[in-house]
Tab-separated table of C-alpha atoms and ligand atoms in Angstrom:
chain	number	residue	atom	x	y	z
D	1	UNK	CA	110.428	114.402	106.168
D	2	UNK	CA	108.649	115.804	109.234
D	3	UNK	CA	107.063	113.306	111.493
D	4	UNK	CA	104.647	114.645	114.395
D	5	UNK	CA	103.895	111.842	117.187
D	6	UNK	CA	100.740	111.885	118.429
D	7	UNK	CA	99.644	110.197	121.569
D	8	UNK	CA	96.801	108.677	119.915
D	9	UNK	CA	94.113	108.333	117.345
D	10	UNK	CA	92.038	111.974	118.424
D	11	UNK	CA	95.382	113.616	118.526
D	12	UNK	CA	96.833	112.705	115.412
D	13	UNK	CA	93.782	113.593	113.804
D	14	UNK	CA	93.294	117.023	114.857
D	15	UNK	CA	97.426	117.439	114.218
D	16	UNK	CA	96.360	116.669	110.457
D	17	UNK	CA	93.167	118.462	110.210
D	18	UNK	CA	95.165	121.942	111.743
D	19	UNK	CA	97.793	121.122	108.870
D	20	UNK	CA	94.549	120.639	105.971
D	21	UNK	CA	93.102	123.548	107.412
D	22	UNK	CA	95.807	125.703	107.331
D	23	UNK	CA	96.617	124.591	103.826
D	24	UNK	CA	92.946	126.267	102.813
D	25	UNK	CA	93.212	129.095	105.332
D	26	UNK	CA	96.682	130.145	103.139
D	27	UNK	CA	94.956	129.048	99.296
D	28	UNK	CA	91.249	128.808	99.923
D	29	UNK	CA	90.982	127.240	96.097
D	30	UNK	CA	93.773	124.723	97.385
D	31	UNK	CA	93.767	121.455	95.307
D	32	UNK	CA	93.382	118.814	98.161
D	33	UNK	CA	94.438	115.505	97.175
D	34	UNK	CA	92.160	113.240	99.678
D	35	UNK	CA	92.182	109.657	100.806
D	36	UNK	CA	90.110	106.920	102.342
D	37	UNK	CA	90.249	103.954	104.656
D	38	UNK	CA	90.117	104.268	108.199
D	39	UNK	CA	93.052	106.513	109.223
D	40	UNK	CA	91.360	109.698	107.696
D	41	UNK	CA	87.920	109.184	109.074
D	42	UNK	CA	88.835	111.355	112.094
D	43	UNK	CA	90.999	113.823	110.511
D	44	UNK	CA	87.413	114.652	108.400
D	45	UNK	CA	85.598	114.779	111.180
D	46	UNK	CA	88.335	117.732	112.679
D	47	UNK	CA	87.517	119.610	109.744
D	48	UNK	CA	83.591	118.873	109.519
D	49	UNK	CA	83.602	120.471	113.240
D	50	UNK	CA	85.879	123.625	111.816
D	51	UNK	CA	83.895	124.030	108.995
D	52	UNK	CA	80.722	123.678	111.304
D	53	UNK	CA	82.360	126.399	113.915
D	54	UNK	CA	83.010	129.361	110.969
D	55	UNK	CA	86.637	128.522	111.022
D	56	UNK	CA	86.534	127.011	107.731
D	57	UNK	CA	85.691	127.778	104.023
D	58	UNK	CA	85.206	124.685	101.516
D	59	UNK	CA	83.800	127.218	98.471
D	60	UNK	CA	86.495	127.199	96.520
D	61	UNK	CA	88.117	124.180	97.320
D	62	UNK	CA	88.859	121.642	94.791
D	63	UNK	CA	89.638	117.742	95.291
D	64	UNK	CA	90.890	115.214	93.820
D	65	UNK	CA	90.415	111.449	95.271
D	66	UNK	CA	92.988	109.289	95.375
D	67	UNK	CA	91.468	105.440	94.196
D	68	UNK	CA	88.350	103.991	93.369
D	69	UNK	CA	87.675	100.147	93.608
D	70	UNK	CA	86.940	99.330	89.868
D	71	UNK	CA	82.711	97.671	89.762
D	72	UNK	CA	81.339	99.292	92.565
D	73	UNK	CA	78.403	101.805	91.572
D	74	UNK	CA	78.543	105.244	93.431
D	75	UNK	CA	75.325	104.404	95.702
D	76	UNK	CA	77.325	101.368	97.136
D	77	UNK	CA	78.276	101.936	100.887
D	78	UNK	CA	82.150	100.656	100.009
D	79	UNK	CA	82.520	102.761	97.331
D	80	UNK	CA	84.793	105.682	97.733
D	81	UNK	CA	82.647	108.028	96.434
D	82	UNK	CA	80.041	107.158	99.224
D	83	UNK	CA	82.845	107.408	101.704
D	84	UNK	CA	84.042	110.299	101.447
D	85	UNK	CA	80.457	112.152	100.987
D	86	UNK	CA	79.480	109.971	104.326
D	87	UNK	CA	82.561	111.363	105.666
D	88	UNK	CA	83.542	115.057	104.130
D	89	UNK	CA	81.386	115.678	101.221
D	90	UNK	CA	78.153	115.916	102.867
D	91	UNK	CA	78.319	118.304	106.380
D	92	UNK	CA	80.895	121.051	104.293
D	93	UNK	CA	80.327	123.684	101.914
D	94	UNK	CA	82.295	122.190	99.189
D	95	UNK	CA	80.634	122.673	95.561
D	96	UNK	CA	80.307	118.901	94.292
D	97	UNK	CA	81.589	119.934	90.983
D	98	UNK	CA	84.620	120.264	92.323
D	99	UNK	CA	85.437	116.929	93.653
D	100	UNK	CA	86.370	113.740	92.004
D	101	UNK	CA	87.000	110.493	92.359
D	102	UNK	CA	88.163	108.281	89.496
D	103	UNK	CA	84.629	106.491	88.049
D	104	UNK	CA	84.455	102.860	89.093
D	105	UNK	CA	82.292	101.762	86.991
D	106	UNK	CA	84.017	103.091	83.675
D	107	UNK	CA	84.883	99.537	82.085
D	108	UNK	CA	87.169	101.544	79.968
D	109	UNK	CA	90.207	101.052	82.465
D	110	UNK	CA	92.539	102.787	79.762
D	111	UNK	CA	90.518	105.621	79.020
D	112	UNK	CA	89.028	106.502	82.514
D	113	UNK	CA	92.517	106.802	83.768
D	114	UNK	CA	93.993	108.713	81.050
D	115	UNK	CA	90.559	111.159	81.631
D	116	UNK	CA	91.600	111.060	85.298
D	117	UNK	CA	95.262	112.390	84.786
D	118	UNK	CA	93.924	115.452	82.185
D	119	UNK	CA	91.145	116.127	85.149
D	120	UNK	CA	93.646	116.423	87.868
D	121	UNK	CA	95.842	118.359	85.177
D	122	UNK	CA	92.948	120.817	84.490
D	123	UNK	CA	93.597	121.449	88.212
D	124	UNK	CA	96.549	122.651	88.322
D	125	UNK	CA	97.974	119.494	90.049
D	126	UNK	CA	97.536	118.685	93.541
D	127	UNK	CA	98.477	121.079	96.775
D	128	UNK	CA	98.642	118.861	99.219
D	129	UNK	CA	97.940	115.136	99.122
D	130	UNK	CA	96.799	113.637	102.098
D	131	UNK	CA	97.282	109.703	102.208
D	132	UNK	CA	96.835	106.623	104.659
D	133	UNK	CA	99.446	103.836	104.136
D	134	UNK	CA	98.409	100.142	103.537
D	135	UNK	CA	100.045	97.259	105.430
D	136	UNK	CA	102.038	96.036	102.433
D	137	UNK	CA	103.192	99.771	102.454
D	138	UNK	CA	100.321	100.553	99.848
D	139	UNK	CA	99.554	103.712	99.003
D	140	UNK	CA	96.448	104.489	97.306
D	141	UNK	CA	96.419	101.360	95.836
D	142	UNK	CA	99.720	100.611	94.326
D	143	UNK	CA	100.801	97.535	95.641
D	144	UNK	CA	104.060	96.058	95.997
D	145	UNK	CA	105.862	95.522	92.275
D	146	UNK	CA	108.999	95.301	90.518
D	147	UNK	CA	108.524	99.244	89.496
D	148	UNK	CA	106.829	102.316	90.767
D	149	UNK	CA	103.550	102.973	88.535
D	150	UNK	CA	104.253	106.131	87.102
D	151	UNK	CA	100.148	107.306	85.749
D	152	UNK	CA	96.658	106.668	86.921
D	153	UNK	CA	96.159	103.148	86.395
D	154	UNK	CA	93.931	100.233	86.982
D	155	UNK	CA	95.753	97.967	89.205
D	156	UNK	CA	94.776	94.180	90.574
D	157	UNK	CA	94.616	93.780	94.325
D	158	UNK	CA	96.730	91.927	96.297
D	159	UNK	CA	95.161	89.210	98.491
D	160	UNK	CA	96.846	91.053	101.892
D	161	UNK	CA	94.890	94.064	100.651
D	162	UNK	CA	92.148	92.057	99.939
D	163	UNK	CA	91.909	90.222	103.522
D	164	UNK	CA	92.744	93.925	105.176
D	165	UNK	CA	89.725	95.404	103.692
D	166	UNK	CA	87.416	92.504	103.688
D	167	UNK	CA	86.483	93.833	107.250
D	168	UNK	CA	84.463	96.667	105.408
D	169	UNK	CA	82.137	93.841	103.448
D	170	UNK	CA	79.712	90.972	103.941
D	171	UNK	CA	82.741	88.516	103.323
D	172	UNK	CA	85.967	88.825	100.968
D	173	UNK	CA	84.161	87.234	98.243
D	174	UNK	CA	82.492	90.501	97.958
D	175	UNK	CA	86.050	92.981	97.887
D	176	UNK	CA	86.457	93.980	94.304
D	177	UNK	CA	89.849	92.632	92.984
D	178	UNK	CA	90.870	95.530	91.027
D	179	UNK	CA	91.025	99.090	91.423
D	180	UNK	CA	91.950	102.862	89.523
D	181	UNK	CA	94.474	104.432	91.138
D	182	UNK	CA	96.852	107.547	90.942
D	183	UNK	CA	100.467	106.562	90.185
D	184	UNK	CA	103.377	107.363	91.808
D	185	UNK	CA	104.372	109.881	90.011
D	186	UNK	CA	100.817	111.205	90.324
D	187	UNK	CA	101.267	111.273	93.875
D	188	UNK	CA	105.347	112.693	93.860
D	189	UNK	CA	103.574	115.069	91.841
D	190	UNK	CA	101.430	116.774	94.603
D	191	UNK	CA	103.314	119.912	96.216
D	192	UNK	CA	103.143	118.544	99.657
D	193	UNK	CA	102.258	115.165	101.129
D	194	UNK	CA	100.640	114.416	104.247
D	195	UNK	CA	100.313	110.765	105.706
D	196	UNK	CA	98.611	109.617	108.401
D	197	UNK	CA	98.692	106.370	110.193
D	198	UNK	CA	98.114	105.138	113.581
D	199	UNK	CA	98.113	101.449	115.493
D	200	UNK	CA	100.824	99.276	116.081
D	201	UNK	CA	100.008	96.817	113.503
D	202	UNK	CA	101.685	99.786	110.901
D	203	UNK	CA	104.837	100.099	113.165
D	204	UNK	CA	106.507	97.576	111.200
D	205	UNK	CA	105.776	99.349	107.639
D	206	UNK	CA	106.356	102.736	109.088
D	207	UNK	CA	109.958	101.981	110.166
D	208	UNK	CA	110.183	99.835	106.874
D	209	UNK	CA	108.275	102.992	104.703
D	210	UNK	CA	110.710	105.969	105.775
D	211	UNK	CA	113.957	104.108	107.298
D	212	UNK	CA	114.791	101.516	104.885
D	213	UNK	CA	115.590	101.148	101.485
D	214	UNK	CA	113.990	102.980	98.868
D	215	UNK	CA	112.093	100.117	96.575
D	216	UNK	CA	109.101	99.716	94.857
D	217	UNK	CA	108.151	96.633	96.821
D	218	UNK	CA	107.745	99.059	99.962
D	219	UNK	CA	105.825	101.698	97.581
D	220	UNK	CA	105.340	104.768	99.908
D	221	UNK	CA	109.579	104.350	100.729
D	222	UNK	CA	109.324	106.861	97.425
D	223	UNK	CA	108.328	109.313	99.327
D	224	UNK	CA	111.488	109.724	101.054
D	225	UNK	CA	112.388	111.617	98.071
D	226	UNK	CA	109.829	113.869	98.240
D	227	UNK	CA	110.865	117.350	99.040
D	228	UNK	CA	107.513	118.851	101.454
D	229	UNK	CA	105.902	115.009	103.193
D	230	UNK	CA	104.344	115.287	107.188
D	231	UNK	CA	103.949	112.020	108.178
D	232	UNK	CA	101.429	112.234	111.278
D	233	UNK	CA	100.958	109.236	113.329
D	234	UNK	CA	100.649	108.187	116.795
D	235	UNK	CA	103.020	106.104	119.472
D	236	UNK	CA	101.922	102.796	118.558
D	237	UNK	CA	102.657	103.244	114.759
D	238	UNK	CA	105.730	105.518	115.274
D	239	UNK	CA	107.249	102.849	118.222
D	240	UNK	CA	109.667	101.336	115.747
D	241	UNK	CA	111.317	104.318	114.380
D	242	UNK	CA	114.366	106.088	115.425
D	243	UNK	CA	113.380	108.835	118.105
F	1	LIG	C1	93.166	101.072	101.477
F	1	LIG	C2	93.178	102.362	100.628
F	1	LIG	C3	94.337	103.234	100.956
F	1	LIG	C4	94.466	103.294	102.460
F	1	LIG	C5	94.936	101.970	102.971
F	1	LIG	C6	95.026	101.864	104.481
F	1	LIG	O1	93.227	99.907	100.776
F	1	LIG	N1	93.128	102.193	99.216
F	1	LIG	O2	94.168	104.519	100.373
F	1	LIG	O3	95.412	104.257	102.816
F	1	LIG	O4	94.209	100.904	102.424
F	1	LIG	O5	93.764	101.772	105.052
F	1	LIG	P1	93.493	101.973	106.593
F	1	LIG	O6	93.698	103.424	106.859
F	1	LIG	O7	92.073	101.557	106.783
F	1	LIG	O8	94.465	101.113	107.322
């Protein structure tokens, strides 16, 4: 594992939008596994501003989202699909028909999320996966449990999660309580991984993450057996690690 400290939120986020961007520069029809919540928001905005300078080409690149709350409708502001074409989609050159997000409002949890495995298949699998870690040491959204999901899946969400993103809606009553998600091995799957995280409130679950045990009820610890993973973050969230 490779872990760049940052001294803050701006810096970590241009650290991770040089490594995105040189992950198109060197396959400009990369595979980009991408992420929401609000670590990435500023790594998008980096690569908005490259794109917006000429340094950039999103033509050929593909995507493939990482979760989807389950009930929300694409035009609703939490959605992830609104996200990230608030955040990415919208000020690049990317050709819509190459991104995806798993549907949310597919009742069909089974079949939407075998669909969602054959799409990022089709693909080719996934370059490099960018990801934002959760807290409970969620990532995308598979929670703590007594195994690592292996597939795209529809998951329930914990009430931690829950009260963590509650911030984004009129009141918690209003978070869905279940999501689709990539699996872990969805996500060991991708060629190279590339987390960020910033604040002190992760410190504990960063230490926990990458320097403890690996179990499923710490879910990104799997990615200590990952062979290619840059975890980006800055002092606050890397002050209880090992320097
Ligand atoms: C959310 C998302 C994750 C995200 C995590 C952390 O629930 N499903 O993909 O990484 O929580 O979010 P934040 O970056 O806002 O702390």
């Amino acid at each position: 594992m490779r872990f760049y400290e940052e001294k803050d939120y701006d810096a970590l986020s241009q650290r991770a939008a040089n490594i995105i961007a040189a992950q198109i520069i060197l396959k400009p029809d990369c595979v980009l596994g991408l992420a929401t919540g609000s670590s990435p928001v500023g790594t998008y905005k980096n690569l908005v501003a490259k794109y917006e300078n000429g340094d950039l080409d999103f033509s050929q690149v593909k995507t493939a989202n990482l979760d989807e709350y389950k009930g929300l409708t694409r035009d609703n502001d939490q959605s992830y699909y609104y996200f990230m074409h608030q955040n990415l989609f919208d000020h690049v050159n990317i050709d819509p028909a190459n991104t995806n997000i798993p549907d949310g409002t597919k009742d069909d949890s089974e079949a939407e999320c075998a669909h969602y495995e054959d799409v990022i298949a089709s693909l080719g699998g996934v370059d490099l996966q960018l990801l934002g870690l959760g807290h409970n040491g969620h990532i995308g959204f598979n929670e703590p449990a007594s195994e690592f999901p292996q597939a795209t899946h529809c998951v329930d969400l914990q009430e931690s999660t829950i009260e963590a993103n509650k911030r984004f809606f009129a009141s918690a009553d209003d978070v869905p309580r279940q999501a689709y998600t990539m699996g872990i091995g969805t996500i060991m799957r991708a060629k190279k991984i590339l987390l960020v995280v910033s604040g002190q409130d992760k410190a504990d679950i960063v230490a926990r993450a990458f320097f403890g045990p690996v179990t499923p009820e710490v879910p990104a610890s799997i990615l200590q057996f990952h062979p290619d993973v840059t975890i980006v973050g800055d002092q606050a969230a890397f002050s209880k690690i090992p320097h």
